[in-house]
GROMACS .gro file of C-alpha atoms in nm:
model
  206
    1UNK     CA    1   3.326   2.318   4.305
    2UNK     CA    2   3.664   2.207   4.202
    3UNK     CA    3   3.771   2.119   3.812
    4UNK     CA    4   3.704   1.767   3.775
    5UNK     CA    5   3.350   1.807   3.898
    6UNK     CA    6   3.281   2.108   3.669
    7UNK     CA    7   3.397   1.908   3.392
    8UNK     CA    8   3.204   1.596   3.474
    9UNK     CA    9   2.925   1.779   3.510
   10UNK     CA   10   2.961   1.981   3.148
   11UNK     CA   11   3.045   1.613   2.968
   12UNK     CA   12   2.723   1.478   3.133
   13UNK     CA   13   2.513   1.766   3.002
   14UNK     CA   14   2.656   1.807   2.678
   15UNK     CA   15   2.576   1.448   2.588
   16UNK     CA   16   2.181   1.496   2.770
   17UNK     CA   17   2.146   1.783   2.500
   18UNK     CA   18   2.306   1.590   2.174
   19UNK     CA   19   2.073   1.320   2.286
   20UNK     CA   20   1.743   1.544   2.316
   21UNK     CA   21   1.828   1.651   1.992
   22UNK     CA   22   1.904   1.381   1.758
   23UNK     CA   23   1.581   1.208   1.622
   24UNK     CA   24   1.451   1.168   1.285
   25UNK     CA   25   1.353   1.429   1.031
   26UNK     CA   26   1.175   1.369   0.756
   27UNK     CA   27   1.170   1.621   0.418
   28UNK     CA   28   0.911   1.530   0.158
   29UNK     CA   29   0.893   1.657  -0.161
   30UNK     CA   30   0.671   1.684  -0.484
   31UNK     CA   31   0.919   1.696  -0.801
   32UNK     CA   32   0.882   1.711  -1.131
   33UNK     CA   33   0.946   1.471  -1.417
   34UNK     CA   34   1.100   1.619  -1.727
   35UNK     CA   35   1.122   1.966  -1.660
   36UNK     CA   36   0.744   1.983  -1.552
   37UNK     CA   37   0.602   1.989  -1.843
   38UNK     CA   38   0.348   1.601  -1.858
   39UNK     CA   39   0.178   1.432  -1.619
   40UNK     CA   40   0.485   1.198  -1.459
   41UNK     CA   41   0.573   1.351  -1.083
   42UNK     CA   42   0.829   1.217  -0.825
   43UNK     CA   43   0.737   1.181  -0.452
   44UNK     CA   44   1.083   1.206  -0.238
   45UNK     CA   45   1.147   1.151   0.100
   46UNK     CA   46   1.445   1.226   0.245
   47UNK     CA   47   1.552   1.168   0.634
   48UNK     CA   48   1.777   1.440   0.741
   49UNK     CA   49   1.784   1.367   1.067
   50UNK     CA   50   2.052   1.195   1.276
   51UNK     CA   51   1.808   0.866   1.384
   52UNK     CA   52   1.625   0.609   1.180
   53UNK     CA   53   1.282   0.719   1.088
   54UNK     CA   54   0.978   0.503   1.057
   55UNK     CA   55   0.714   0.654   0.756
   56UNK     CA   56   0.355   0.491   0.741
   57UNK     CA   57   0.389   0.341   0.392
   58UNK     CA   58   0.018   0.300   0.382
   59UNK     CA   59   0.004   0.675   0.263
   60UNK     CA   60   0.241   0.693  -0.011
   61UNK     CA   61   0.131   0.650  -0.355
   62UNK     CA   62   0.097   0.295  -0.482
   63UNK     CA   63   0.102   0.246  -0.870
   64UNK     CA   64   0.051  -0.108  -1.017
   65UNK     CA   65   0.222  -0.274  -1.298
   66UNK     CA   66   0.065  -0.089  -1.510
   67UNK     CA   67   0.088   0.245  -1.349
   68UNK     CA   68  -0.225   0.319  -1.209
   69UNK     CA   69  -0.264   0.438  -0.903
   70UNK     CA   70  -0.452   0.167  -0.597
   71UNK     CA   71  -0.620   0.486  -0.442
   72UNK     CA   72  -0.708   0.861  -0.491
   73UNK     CA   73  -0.376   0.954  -0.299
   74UNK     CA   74  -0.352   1.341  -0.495
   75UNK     CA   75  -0.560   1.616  -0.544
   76UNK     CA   76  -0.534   1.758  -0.883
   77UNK     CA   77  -0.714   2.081  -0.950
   78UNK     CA   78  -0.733   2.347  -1.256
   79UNK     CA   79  -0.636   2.717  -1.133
   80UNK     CA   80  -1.045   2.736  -1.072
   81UNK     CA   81  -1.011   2.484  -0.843
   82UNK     CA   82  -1.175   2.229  -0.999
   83UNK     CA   83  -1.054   1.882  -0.945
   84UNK     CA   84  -0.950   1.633  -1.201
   85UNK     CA   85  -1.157   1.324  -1.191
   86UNK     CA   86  -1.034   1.045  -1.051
   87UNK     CA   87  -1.025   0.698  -1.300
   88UNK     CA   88  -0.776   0.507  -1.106
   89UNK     CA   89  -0.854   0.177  -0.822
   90UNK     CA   90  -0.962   0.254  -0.540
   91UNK     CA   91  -0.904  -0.008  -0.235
   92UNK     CA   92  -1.229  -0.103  -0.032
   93UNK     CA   93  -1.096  -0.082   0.235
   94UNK     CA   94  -0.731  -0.011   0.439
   95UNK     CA   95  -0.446  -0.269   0.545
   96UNK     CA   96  -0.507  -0.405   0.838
   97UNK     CA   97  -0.192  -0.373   0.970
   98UNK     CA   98  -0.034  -0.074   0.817
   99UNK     CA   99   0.312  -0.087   0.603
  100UNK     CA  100   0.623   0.043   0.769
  101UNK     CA  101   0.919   0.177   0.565
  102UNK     CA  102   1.238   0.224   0.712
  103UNK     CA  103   1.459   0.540   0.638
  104UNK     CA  104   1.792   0.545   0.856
  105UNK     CA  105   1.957   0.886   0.855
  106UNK     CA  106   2.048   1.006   0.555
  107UNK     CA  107   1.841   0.783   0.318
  108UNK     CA  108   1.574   0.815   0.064
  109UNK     CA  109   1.287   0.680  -0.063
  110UNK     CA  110   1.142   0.792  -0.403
  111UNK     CA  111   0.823   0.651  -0.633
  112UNK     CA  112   0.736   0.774  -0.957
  113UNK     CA  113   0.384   0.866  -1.081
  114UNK     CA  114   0.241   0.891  -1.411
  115UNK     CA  115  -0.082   1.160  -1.294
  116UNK     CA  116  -0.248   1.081  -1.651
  117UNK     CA  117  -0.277   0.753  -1.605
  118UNK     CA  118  -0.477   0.764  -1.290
  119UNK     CA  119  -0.688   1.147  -1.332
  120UNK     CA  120  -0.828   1.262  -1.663
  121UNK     CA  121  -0.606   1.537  -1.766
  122UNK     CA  122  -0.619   1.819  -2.061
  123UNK     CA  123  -0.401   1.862  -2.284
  124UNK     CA  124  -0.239   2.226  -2.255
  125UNK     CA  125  -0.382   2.285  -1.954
  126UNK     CA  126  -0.220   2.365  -1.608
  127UNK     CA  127  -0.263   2.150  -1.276
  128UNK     CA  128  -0.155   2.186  -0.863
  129UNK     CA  129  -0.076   1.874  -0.749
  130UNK     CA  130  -0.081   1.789  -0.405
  131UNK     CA  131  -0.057   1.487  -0.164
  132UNK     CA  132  -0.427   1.432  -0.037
  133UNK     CA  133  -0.317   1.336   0.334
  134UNK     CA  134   0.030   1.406   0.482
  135UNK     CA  135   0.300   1.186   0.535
  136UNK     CA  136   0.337   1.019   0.884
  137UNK     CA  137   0.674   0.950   1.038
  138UNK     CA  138   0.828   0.925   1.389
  139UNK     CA  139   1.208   0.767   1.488
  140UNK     CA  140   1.281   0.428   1.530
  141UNK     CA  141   1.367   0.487   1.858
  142UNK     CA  142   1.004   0.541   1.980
  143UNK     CA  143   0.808   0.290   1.823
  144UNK     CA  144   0.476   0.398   2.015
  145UNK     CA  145   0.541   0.748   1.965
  146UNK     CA  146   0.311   1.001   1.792
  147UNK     CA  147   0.319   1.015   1.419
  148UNK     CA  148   0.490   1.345   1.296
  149UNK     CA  149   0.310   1.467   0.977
  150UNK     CA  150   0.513   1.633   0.702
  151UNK     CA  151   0.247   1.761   0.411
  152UNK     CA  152   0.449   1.817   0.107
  153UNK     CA  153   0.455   2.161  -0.100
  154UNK     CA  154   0.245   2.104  -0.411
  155UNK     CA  155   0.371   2.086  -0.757
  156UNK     CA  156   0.222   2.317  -1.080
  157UNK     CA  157   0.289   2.103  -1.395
  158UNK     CA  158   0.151   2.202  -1.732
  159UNK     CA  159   0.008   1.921  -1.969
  160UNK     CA  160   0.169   1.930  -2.321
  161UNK     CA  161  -0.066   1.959  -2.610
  162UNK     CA  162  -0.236   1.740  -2.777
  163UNK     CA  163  -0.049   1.456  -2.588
  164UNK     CA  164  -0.187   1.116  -2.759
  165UNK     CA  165  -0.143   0.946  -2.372
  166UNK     CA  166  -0.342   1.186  -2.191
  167UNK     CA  167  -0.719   1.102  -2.067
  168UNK     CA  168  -0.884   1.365  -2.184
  169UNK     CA  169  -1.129   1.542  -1.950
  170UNK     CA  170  -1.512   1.498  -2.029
  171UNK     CA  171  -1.826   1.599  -1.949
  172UNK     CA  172  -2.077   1.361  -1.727
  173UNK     CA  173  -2.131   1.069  -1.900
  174UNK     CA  174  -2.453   1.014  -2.083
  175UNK     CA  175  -2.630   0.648  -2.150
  176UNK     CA  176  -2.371   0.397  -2.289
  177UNK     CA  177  -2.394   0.340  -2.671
  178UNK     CA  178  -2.563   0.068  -2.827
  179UNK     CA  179  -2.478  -0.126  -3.159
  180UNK     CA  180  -2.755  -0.059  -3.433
  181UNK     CA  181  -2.984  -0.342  -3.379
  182UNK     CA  182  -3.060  -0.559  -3.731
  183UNK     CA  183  -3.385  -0.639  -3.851
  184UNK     CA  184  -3.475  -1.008  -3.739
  185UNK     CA  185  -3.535  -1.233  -3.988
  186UNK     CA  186  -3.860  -1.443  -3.989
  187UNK     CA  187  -3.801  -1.833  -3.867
  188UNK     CA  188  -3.408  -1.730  -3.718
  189UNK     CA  189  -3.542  -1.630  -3.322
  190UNK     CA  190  -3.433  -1.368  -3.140
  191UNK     CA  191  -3.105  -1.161  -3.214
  192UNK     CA  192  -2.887  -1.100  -2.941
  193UNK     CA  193  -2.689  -0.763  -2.935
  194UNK     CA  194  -2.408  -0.642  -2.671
  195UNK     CA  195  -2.444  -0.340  -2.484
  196UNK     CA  196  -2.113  -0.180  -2.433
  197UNK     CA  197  -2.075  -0.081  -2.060
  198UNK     CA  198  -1.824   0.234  -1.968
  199UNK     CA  199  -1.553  -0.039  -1.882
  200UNK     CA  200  -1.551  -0.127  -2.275
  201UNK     CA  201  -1.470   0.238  -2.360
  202UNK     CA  202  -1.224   0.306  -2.133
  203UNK     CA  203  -1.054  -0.021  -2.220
  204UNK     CA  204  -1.023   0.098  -2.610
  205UNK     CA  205  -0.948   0.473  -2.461
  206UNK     CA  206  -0.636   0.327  -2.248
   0.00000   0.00000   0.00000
């Protein structure tokens, strides 16, 4: 085989193999907020590889204004494995067409979470946090591919004491309080009293 051939040949598969190998490559990452110790956490995502990666953005963590969470997206146990309750929304039901985020190479995508504001939480106590379902990517450049799950490595944090934002953890609830009833009076009818519902209490708790 003579020179230019060889060569031909050698630029052809060189540029077969840089193509098999480029793609998207997605690093996620649970982080702590300052210095791990509270309940705020940092989901990261960051595309390392040389192609645009598409992430399901139906899976990442959704706060609302007010920073509550619109599903159960972590799991939040004690060291006995116990997990935190969950007092955040919770959607009825999922998108029916998913929401795409767009990474190209290089790029990152972050979202903040305030974990007391969507799990009761004790003060002084220590938590593993961890994404309840993986995150789902695959490149740009195969948009009927299969979805590539990356589960991130879960995060210990450790609750300050005596925090004044933190929803405390309880035991199961017991029958709502009622308002002490007055005596009627004769001739005045019947006296109406409110019944406060758990909604009330939570709404003077928060």
């Amino acid at each position: 085989m003579n020179l230019p051939i060889r060569v031909t040949l050698l630029a052809v598969a060189l540029g077969c193999s840089a193509n098999a190998i480029a793609d998207a490559r997605l690093k996620a990452e649970i982080l702590p907020v300052s210095g791990g110790r509270g309940a705020s956490i940092k989901l990261k995502l960051v595309n390392v590889g040389d192609r645009a990666a598409v992430v399901c953005g139906s899976g990442l963590p959704q706060p609302n204004a007010r920073g509550m969470l619109l599903d159960d997206f972590f799991v939040v146990t004690l060291p006995d494995g116990a997990e935190a309750e969950y007092v955040g929304i919770l959607m009825d039901r999922l998108p029916a067409v998913p929401t795409l985020l767009s990474l190209p190479a290089g790029g990152t995508f972050s979202v903040e979470v305030a974990l007391d504001k969507s799990y009761r939480l004790a003060p002084g106590a220590g938590y593993r946090v961890a994404l309840r379902l993986p995150v789902g990517y695959r490149s740009d450049e195969a948009p009927d591919g299969a979805w590539t799950h990356v589960p991130p490595v879960p995060l210990l944090i450790v609750m300050p004491e005596g925090d004044p934002g933190t929803r405390q953890a309880r035991g199961p609830a017991g029958p709502p309080p009622r308002l002490p009833q007055p005596a009627a009076q004769p001739g005045t009818g019947p006296i109406l009293t409110r019944v406060w519902q758990e909604s009330d209490l939570q709404r003077g708790r928060s």
